[in-house]
Amino acid sequence: MRAAYIEATQNLVVRETSIPQPGPDQVRVRVDYVGICGSDLHYYFTGANGAFVVREPLIPGHELSGRVDDDPLGVWECGRPVTVHPATFGTPLPEIIDEPHLWPGGAYLGSASTTPHTQGALAEYILVERDMIRPLPESLPVRRAVLAEPLAVALHGIAQAGGVAGARVLVTGAGPIGLLAVAAAAAAGASSICATDVLPGPLARASALGADTVINVAADEVPESAYDIVLECSGVAPSISSALRAVRARGTVVQVGMVPNENRPLNIAPFISKEVRWVGTFRFKDEIDRAVALLDSHPSIERVITHEVSAESIEEAFQIARDSEQSGKVIVSMWPEGG
């Protein structure tokens, strides 16, 4: 089979490797689509995602959909459309026994956080643990299902906020996760949704996905104390400070966007004076099941996909995904049978 390996900074090599053989607790999936995530971009363009450095050839990709190719126990029939929960949970801790995504020692597909690295989905086939398989409803296309993992991230952020039904919601940063947060908030019954960004392309996409208003923060200020809930999806220090100003007294800010593990200047005075509830969110627990159902019931969410690139031009997919003015979610269509 063919697989794409990041071997060094901006060095992506497609090469032949053996087709993996599943053990009794594993399932082999034939990959149809892979979404390009921000962590994939960091690994490719800088050789690291935060503290996780590419130290050996890494197959990136943790957003995927495809079809069951081999299940040794015969639980899943060959050809069954599926997506995959990309996490392997670590060592349980009694104080967070119901939050397995926070347990130490876990792994994630396409990640350099482990040694050896946890290989990902930019390959013709991938082996996953049986409990990672998520079957798709018959009415959900495999292409749309590639959004299940990033949509689950947005849904976990909304869960951390305690829900958004009837709330005035601000989404800061209209990249792929921000766009999916807009779509998820709209589906969850937010009374109004405003999205911010510094580029017109992402803002236009946010409007198409359900934002009632948009603000280009390169030119205009965000209203102060005007929102019940802020989903901060950019991870940029000025945007975080703006989120704390924009939320109302006793409102909630959820930090969805990842930030570098280093000191950054922030204005937290509004956080103190308004008694803001400011919470973090990391990946997700089981929201991928809700994401599958939401993608099935809301086909319009597929609009977040702006580009589909063949695996034959895989480096082009990374270049397009890096251009946030041009692209929303970029997906890679994997090699066809015999191709």
Coordinates of C-alpha atoms in Angstrom, one line a residue:
M1 CA 0.0 0.0 0.0
R2 CA 1.0 3.6 -0.3
A3 CA 1.4 6.0 2.6
A4 CA 2.5 9.6 3.0
Y5 CA 5.3 10.2 5.5
I6 CA 6.5 13.5 6.9
E7 CA 10.3 12.8 7.1
A8 CA 11.5 16.3 7.9
T9 CA 10.3 19.9 7.7
Q10 CA 8.4 20.4 4.4
N11 CA 9.5 16.9 3.3
L12 CA 6.5 14.7 2.6
V13 CA 7.3 11.4 0.8
V14 CA 4.8 8.9 -0.6
R15 CA 6.2 5.4 -0.5
E16 CA 5.1 1.8 -0.6
T17 CA 4.8 -0.2 2.6
S18 CA 3.3 -3.5 3.6
I19 CA -0.5 -3.7 4.2
P20 CA -1.0 -4.0 8.0
Q21 CA -2.6 -7.2 9.3
P22 CA -5.2 -6.8 12.1
G23 CA -5.0 -8.7 15.3
P24 CA -8.2 -10.0 17.0
D25 CA -9.0 -6.7 18.7
Q26 CA -8.3 -4.6 15.6
V27 CA -10.1 -3.6 12.4
R28 CA -8.4 -2.7 9.1
V29 CA -10.1 0.3 7.4
R30 CA -9.7 1.2 3.7
V31 CA -9.3 5.0 3.9
D32 CA -11.5 7.1 1.5
Y33 CA -11.0 10.7 2.9
V34 CA -8.6 12.4 5.3
G35 CA -9.0 16.0 6.5
I36 CA -6.0 18.3 6.9
C37 CA -5.9 19.6 10.5
G38 CA -3.8 22.4 12.1
S39 CA -1.6 19.9 13.8
D40 CA -0.9 18.2 10.5
L41 CA 0.2 21.6 9.1
H42 CA 2.5 22.2 12.1
Y43 CA 4.1 18.9 11.6
Y44 CA 4.7 19.5 7.9
F45 CA 5.7 23.1 7.9
T46 CA 7.7 23.3 11.1
G47 CA 8.5 19.7 12.0
A48 CA 6.7 19.9 15.4
N49 CA 3.3 20.5 16.9
G50 CA 4.0 22.4 20.1
A51 CA 6.3 20.2 22.2
F52 CA 5.7 17.2 19.9
V53 CA 8.7 17.0 17.5
V54 CA 8.8 14.7 14.4
R55 CA 11.8 12.5 15.3
E56 CA 11.0 9.6 12.9
P57 CA 8.9 9.3 9.7
L58 CA 5.3 10.2 10.6
I59 CA 2.1 9.4 8.7
P60 CA -0.1 12.4 9.6
G61 CA -3.9 12.5 9.7
H62 CA -6.5 11.9 12.4
E63 CA -9.7 13.0 10.6
L64 CA -10.8 10.1 8.4
S65 CA -13.6 8.2 6.9
G66 CA -13.6 5.0 4.9
R67 CA -14.8 1.4 4.8
V68 CA -14.1 -1.7 6.8
D69 CA -11.6 -3.8 4.9
D70 CA -10.9 -6.7 7.3
D71 CA -12.4 -7.6 10.7
P72 CA -11.0 -10.9 12.0
L73 CA -14.0 -11.4 14.3
G74 CA -16.5 -10.6 11.6
V75 CA -18.4 -8.0 13.7
W76 CA -18.2 -5.4 10.9
E77 CA -18.8 -6.6 7.4
C78 CA -16.3 -5.7 4.6
G79 CA -17.3 -2.5 2.9
R80 CA -19.2 -1.0 5.9
P81 CA -18.8 2.8 5.8
V82 CA -17.2 4.1 9.0
T83 CA -15.4 6.9 10.7
V84 CA -12.9 6.5 13.5
H85 CA -12.5 8.0 17.0
P86 CA -8.7 8.7 16.8
A87 CA -7.9 8.5 20.5
T88 CA -6.5 5.6 22.5
F89 CA -7.1 6.5 26.1
G90 CA -4.3 6.2 28.7
T91 CA -4.1 5.4 32.4
P92 CA -7.4 6.0 34.3
L93 CA -7.2 8.5 37.2
P94 CA -9.9 8.2 39.9
E95 CA -10.4 12.0 40.1
I96 CA -11.3 12.2 36.4
I97 CA -12.6 8.7 35.9
D98 CA -15.3 9.9 33.5
E99 CA -12.9 12.0 31.4
P100 CA -10.8 9.5 29.5
H101 CA -9.6 12.0 27.0
L102 CA -7.6 13.7 29.9
W103 CA -6.0 10.5 31.2
P104 CA -2.2 10.5 30.9
G105 CA -0.4 8.2 28.5
G106 CA -3.0 8.2 25.7
A107 CA -2.3 8.4 22.0
Y108 CA -3.8 10.0 19.0
L109 CA -3.6 9.0 15.3
G110 CA -1.0 10.9 13.3
S111 CA 0.8 12.2 16.4
A112 CA 4.4 12.6 17.4
S113 CA 3.4 12.8 21.1
T114 CA 4.5 9.1 21.5
T115 CA 7.7 7.2 20.7
P116 CA 7.4 5.4 18.4
H117 CA 5.0 7.9 16.8
T118 CA 1.4 7.0 16.4
Q119 CA 0.9 6.7 12.7
G120 CA -2.1 8.3 11.1
A121 CA -4.5 8.0 8.2
L122 CA -2.8 9.4 5.1
A123 CA -2.4 5.9 3.8
E124 CA -4.5 3.4 1.8
Y125 CA -5.2 1.3 4.9
I126 CA -5.1 1.9 8.6
L127 CA -5.4 -0.4 11.6
V128 CA -7.5 0.8 14.5
E129 CA -8.7 -0.7 17.8
R130 CA -12.2 -2.2 17.6
D131 CA -13.7 0.3 19.9
M132 CA -12.5 3.2 17.8
I133 CA -14.8 2.2 14.9
R134 CA -18.0 4.4 14.4
P135 CA -20.4 3.0 11.8
L136 CA -22.2 5.5 9.6
P137 CA -25.9 5.8 9.0
E138 CA -26.9 4.7 5.5
S139 CA -27.9 8.3 4.7
L140 CA -24.6 9.8 5.7
P141 CA -22.1 10.0 2.8
V142 CA -18.6 8.9 3.5
R143 CA -17.2 12.2 2.2
R144 CA -19.2 14.2 4.7
A145 CA -18.3 11.9 7.5
V146 CA -14.7 13.0 7.3
L147 CA -15.8 16.0 9.3
A148 CA -16.9 13.9 12.4
E149 CA -13.6 14.4 14.3
P150 CA -13.3 18.2 14.0
L151 CA -17.0 18.6 14.5
A152 CA -16.7 16.6 17.7
V153 CA -14.0 19.1 18.9
A154 CA -16.5 21.9 18.4
L155 CA -19.3 20.0 20.1
H156 CA -17.0 19.3 23.1
G157 CA -16.4 23.1 23.4
I158 CA -20.1 23.7 23.4
A159 CA -20.5 21.1 26.1
Q160 CA -17.8 22.8 28.2
A161 CA -19.9 25.9 27.9
G162 CA -22.9 24.1 29.3
G163 CA -24.8 24.4 26.0
V164 CA -25.7 27.3 23.9
A165 CA -29.5 27.1 23.4
G166 CA -31.0 30.6 23.6
A167 CA -27.6 32.2 24.1
R168 CA -25.8 35.0 22.3
V169 CA -22.7 33.3 21.0
L170 CA -19.5 34.8 19.7
V171 CA -17.0 32.6 17.8
T172 CA -13.6 34.1 17.5
G173 CA -11.6 32.8 14.6
A174 CA -13.3 31.4 11.5
G175 CA -10.9 28.7 10.6
P176 CA -12.2 25.1 10.1
I177 CA -12.9 24.5 13.9
G178 CA -14.5 28.0 14.2
L179 CA -16.7 27.3 11.2
L180 CA -17.8 24.0 12.6
A181 CA -18.4 25.8 16.0
V182 CA -20.7 28.2 14.1
A183 CA -22.6 25.3 12.5
A184 CA -22.9 23.4 15.7
A185 CA -24.1 26.4 17.7
A186 CA -26.7 27.1 15.1
A187 CA -27.9 23.5 15.2
A188 CA -28.0 23.7 19.0
G189 CA -30.4 26.7 19.0
A190 CA -28.2 29.7 19.8
S191 CA -30.3 32.8 19.7
S192 CA -27.6 34.7 17.7
I193 CA -24.2 33.9 16.5
C194 CA -21.4 36.4 15.6
A195 CA -18.1 35.3 14.1
T196 CA -14.8 37.2 13.9
D197 CA -11.7 36.9 11.8
V198 CA -9.1 39.1 10.2
L199 CA -9.8 37.9 6.6
P200 CA -13.0 38.2 4.5
G201 CA -12.9 34.7 3.1
P202 CA -13.4 33.0 6.5
L203 CA -16.1 35.5 7.4
A204 CA -18.0 34.8 4.2
R205 CA -17.8 31.1 5.0
A206 CA -19.0 31.7 8.6
S207 CA -22.1 33.5 7.2
A208 CA -22.9 30.6 4.9
L209 CA -22.7 28.2 7.8
G210 CA -25.0 30.1 10.2
A211 CA -23.4 33.2 11.6
D212 CA -26.0 36.0 11.9
T213 CA -23.3 38.7 11.9
V214 CA -19.5 38.8 11.2
I215 CA -16.8 41.2 12.3
N216 CA -13.5 41.8 10.6
V217 CA -11.4 42.6 13.7
A218 CA -8.6 44.0 11.5
A219 CA -11.0 47.0 11.0
D220 CA -13.7 46.9 13.6
E221 CA -14.0 46.4 17.4
V222 CA -16.0 43.6 18.9
P223 CA -18.8 44.9 21.2
E224 CA -17.9 44.8 24.9
S225 CA -19.9 42.6 27.3
A226 CA -22.4 41.7 24.5
Y227 CA -22.3 37.9 24.5
D228 CA -23.3 35.1 26.9
I229 CA -20.8 32.6 25.6
V230 CA -17.6 33.0 23.6
L231 CA -16.0 30.1 21.8
E232 CA -12.4 31.2 21.3
C233 CA -11.2 29.2 18.3
S234 CA -8.1 31.2 17.1
G235 CA -5.6 30.6 19.9
V236 CA -4.2 34.0 19.2
A237 CA -3.4 36.2 22.3
P238 CA -5.2 39.4 21.1
S239 CA -8.3 37.3 20.3
I240 CA -8.3 35.7 23.7
S241 CA -8.1 39.2 25.3
S242 CA -10.9 40.3 23.0
A243 CA -13.0 37.3 24.1
L244 CA -12.7 38.3 27.7
R245 CA -13.8 41.8 26.9
A246 CA -16.7 40.7 24.7
V247 CA -18.3 38.2 27.2
R248 CA -20.9 39.6 29.6
A249 CA -20.5 39.6 33.4
R250 CA -20.8 36.0 34.7
G251 CA -20.6 34.8 31.1
T252 CA -18.5 31.9 29.8
V253 CA -15.4 31.8 27.6
V254 CA -14.4 28.4 26.2
Q255 CA -10.8 28.2 25.0
V256 CA -11.1 25.9 22.0
G257 CA -8.1 27.1 20.0
M258 CA -4.8 25.6 20.9
V259 CA -2.0 27.9 22.1
P260 CA 1.8 27.6 22.2
N261 CA 3.2 26.3 25.4
E262 CA 4.9 29.6 26.3
N263 CA 4.1 32.9 27.9
R264 CA 1.9 35.3 26.0
P265 CA 0.6 38.8 26.9
L266 CA -3.0 38.7 27.9
N267 CA -5.4 41.3 29.4
I268 CA -7.2 39.4 32.1
A269 CA -8.7 42.4 33.9
P270 CA -12.2 41.7 32.4
F271 CA -11.9 38.1 33.5
I272 CA -11.6 39.3 37.1
S273 CA -13.9 42.3 37.1
K274 CA -16.8 40.5 35.4
E275 CA -16.3 37.1 37.2
V276 CA -16.1 35.4 33.9
R277 CA -16.1 31.6 33.8
W278 CA -13.1 30.7 31.6
V279 CA -12.7 27.1 30.7
G280 CA -10.4 25.0 28.6
T281 CA -11.3 22.2 26.2
F282 CA -9.1 19.5 24.9
R283 CA -10.0 17.3 21.9
F284 CA -13.2 15.5 23.0
K285 CA -14.5 12.4 24.9
D286 CA -17.4 10.8 23.1
E287 CA -18.9 13.7 21.1
I288 CA -17.9 12.0 17.8
D289 CA -21.1 10.0 18.1
R290 CA -23.2 13.2 18.3
A291 CA -21.1 14.6 15.4
V292 CA -22.0 11.6 13.2
A293 CA -25.7 12.2 14.0
L294 CA -25.4 15.9 13.4
L295 CA -23.7 15.5 10.1
D296 CA -26.4 13.0 9.1
S297 CA -29.3 15.4 10.0
H298 CA -27.6 18.7 8.8
P299 CA -26.1 18.1 5.3
S300 CA -25.3 21.8 4.9
I301 CA -22.4 21.4 7.3
E302 CA -20.5 19.8 4.4
R303 CA -20.1 23.4 3.1
V304 CA -17.1 23.8 5.4
I305 CA -15.2 21.6 2.9
T306 CA -13.8 24.1 0.3
H307 CA -11.2 21.9 -1.4
E308 CA -10.9 18.2 -2.2
V309 CA -7.4 17.2 -3.4
S310 CA -6.3 13.9 -4.7
A311 CA -3.6 12.0 -2.8
E312 CA -1.5 12.2 -5.9
S313 CA -1.1 15.9 -5.2
I314 CA -0.9 15.6 -1.4
E315 CA 1.7 18.4 -0.9
E316 CA -0.7 20.8 -2.7
A317 CA -3.4 19.9 -0.1
F318 CA -1.0 21.2 2.6
Q319 CA -0.2 24.4 0.7
I320 CA -3.9 25.1 0.2
A321 CA -4.9 24.3 3.8
R322 CA -2.2 26.8 5.0
D323 CA -4.0 29.6 3.1
S324 CA -6.9 30.5 5.4
E325 CA -8.2 33.2 3.1
Q326 CA -8.6 30.7 0.3
S327 CA -9.6 27.6 2.2
G328 CA -11.9 26.3 4.9
K329 CA -11.5 22.5 5.4
V330 CA -9.3 20.8 2.9
I331 CA -9.7 17.1 2.5
V332 CA -7.6 14.5 0.7
S333 CA -9.3 11.8 -1.4
M334 CA -7.2 8.7 -1.1
W335 CA -6.0 6.5 -3.9
P336 CA -8.7 4.5 -5.7
E337 CA -8.6 0.8 -6.0
G338 CA -5.9 -0.1 -8.5
G339 CA -4.9 3.5 -8.8

